[in-house]
Coordinates of N, CA, C and O in Angstrom, one line a residue:
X121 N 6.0 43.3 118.2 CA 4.8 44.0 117.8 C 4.7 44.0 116.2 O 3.6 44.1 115.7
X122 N 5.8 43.9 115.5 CA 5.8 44.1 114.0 C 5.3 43.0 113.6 O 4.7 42.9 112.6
X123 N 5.7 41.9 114.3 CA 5.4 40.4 113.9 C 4.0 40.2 113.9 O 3.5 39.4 113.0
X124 N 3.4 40.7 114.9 CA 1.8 40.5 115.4 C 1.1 40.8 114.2 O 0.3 40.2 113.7
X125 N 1.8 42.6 113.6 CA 0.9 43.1 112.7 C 1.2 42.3 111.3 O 0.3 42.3 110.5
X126 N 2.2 41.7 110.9 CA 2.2 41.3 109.7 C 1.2 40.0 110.1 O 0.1 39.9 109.4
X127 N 1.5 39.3 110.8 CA 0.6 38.1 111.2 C -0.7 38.5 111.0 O -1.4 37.9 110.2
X128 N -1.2 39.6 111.7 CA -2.6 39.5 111.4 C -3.0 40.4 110.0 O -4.2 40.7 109.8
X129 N -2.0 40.7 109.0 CA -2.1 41.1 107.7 C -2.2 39.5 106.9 O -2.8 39.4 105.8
X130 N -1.8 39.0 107.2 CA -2.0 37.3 106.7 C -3.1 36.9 107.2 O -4.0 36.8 106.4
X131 N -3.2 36.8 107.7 CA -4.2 36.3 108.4 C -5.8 36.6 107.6 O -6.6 35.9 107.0
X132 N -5.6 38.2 108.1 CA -7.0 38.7 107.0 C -6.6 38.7 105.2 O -7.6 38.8 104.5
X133 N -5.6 38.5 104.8 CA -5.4 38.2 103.4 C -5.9 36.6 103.3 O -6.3 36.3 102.2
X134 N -5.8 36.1 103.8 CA -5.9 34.4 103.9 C -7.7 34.1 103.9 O -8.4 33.3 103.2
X135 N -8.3 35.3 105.1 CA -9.6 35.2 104.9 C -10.5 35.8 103.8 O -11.7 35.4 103.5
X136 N -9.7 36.9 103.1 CA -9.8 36.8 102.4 C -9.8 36.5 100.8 O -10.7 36.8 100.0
X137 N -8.8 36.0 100.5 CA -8.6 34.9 99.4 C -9.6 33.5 99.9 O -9.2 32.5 99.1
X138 N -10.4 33.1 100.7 CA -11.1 31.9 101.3 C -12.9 32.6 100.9 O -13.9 32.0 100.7
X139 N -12.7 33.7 101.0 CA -14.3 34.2 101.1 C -14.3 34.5 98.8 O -15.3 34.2 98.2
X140 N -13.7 34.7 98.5 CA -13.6 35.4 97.1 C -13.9 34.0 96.6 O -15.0 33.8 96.1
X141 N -12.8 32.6 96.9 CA -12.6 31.9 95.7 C -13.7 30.5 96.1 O -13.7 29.5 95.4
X142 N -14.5 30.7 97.3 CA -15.4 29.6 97.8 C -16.5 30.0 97.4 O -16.5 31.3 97.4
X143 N -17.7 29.2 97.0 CA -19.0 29.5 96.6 C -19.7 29.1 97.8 O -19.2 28.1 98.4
X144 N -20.9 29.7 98.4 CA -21.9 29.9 100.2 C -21.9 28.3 100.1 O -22.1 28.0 101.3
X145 N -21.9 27.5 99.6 CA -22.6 26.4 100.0 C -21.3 25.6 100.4 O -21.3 24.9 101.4
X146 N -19.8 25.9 99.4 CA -18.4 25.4 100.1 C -17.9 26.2 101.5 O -17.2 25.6 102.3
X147 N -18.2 27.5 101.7 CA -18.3 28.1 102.6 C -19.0 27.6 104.0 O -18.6 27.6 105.1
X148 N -20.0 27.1 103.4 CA -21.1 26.1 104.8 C -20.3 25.5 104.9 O -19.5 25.8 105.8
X149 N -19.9 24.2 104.1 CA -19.7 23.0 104.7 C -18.4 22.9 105.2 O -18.1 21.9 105.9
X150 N -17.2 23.8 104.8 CA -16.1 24.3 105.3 C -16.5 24.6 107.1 O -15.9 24.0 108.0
X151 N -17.6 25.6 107.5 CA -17.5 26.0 108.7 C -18.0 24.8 109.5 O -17.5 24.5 110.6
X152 N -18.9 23.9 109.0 CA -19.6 23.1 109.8 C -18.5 21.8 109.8 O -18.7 20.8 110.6
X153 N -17.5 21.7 109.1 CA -16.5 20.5 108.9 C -15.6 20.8 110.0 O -15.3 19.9 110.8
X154 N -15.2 22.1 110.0 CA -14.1 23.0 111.1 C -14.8 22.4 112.4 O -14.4 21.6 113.1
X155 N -16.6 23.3 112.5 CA -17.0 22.8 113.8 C -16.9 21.3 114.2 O -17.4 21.1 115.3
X156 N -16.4 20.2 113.5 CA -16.3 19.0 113.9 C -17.2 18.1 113.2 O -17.0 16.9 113.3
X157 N -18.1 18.4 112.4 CA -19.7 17.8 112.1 C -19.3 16.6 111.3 O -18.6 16.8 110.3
X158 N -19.8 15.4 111.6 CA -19.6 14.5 110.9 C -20.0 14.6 109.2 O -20.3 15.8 108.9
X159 N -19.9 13.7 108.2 CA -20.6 14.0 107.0 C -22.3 13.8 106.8 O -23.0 14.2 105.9
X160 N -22.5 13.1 107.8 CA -24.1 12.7 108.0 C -24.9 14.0 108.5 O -26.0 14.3 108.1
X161 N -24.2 14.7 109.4 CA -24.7 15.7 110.0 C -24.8 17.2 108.8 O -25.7 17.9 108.3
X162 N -23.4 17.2 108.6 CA -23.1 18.5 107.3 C -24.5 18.1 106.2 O -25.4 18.9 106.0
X163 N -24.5 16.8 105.5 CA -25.6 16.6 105.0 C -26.8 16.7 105.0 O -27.5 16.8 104.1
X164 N -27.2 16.6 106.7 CA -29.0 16.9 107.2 C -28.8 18.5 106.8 O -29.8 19.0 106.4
X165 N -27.4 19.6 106.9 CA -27.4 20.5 107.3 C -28.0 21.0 106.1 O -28.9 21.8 106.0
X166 N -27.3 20.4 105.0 CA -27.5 21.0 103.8 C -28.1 21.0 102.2 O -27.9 21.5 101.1
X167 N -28.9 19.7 103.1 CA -29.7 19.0 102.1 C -29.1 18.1 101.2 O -30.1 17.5 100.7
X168 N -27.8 17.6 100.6 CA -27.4 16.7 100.0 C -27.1 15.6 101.0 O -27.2 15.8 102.2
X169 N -26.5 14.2 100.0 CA -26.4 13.1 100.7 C -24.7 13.2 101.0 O -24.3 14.3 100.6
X170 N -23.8 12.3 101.5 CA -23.0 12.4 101.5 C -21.7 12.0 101.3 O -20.6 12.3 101.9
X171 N -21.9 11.2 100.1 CA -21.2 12.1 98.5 C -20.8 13.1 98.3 O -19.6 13.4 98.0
X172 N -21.9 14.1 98.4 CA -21.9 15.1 97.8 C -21.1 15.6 98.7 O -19.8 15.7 98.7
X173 N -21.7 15.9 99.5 CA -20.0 16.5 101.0 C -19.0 15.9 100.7 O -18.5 16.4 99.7
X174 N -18.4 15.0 101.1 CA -17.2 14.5 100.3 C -16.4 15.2 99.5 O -15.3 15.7 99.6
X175 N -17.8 15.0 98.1 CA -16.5 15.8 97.0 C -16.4 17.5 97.2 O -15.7 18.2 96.5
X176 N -17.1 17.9 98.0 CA -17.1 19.0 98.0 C -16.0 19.8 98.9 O -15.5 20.9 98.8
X177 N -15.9 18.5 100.0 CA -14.4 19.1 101.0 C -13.4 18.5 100.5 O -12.2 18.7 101.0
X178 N -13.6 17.6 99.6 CA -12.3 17.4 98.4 C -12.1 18.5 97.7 O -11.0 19.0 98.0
X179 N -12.7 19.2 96.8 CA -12.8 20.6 96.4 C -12.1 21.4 97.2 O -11.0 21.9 96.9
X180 N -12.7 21.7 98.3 CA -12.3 22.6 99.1 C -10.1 22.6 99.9 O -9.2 23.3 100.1
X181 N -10.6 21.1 99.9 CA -8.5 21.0 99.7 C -7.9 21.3 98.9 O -6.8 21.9 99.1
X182 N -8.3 21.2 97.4 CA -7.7 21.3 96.3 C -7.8 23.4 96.3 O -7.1 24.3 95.8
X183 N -8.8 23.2 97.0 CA -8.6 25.0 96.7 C -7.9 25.9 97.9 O -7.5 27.1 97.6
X184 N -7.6 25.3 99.0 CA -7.3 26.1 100.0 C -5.7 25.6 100.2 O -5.0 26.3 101.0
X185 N -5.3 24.6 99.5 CA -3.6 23.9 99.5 C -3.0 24.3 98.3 O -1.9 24.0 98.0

């Protein structure tokens, strides 16, 4: 039981150090990457080409590792 609770104290500390240091639009394409979405797709999603997705879940490694 102690284990569960520190686990889910990490857990929500993790979600949130992910919500503070991502900007909505690294936030999008983080959830739509998670849901599986190709780069062609995340792109129709979000109006850039994809490049731009790319460096952006490049970014997103560099910030969440």
């Amino acid at each position: 039981p102690e284990d569960l609770v520190i686990d889910q104290e990490n857990l929500e500390s993790r979600y949130d150090q992910i919500h503070r240091r991502l900007s909505d639009m690294e936030k999008l394409v983080l959830e739509l990457y998670l849901e599986g979405r190709t780069y062609g797709q995340i792109a129709a999603v979000i109006g850039k080409n994809e490049k731009a997705v790319d460096n952006t879940i490049q970014r997103l490694k560099k910030k969440l590792l």
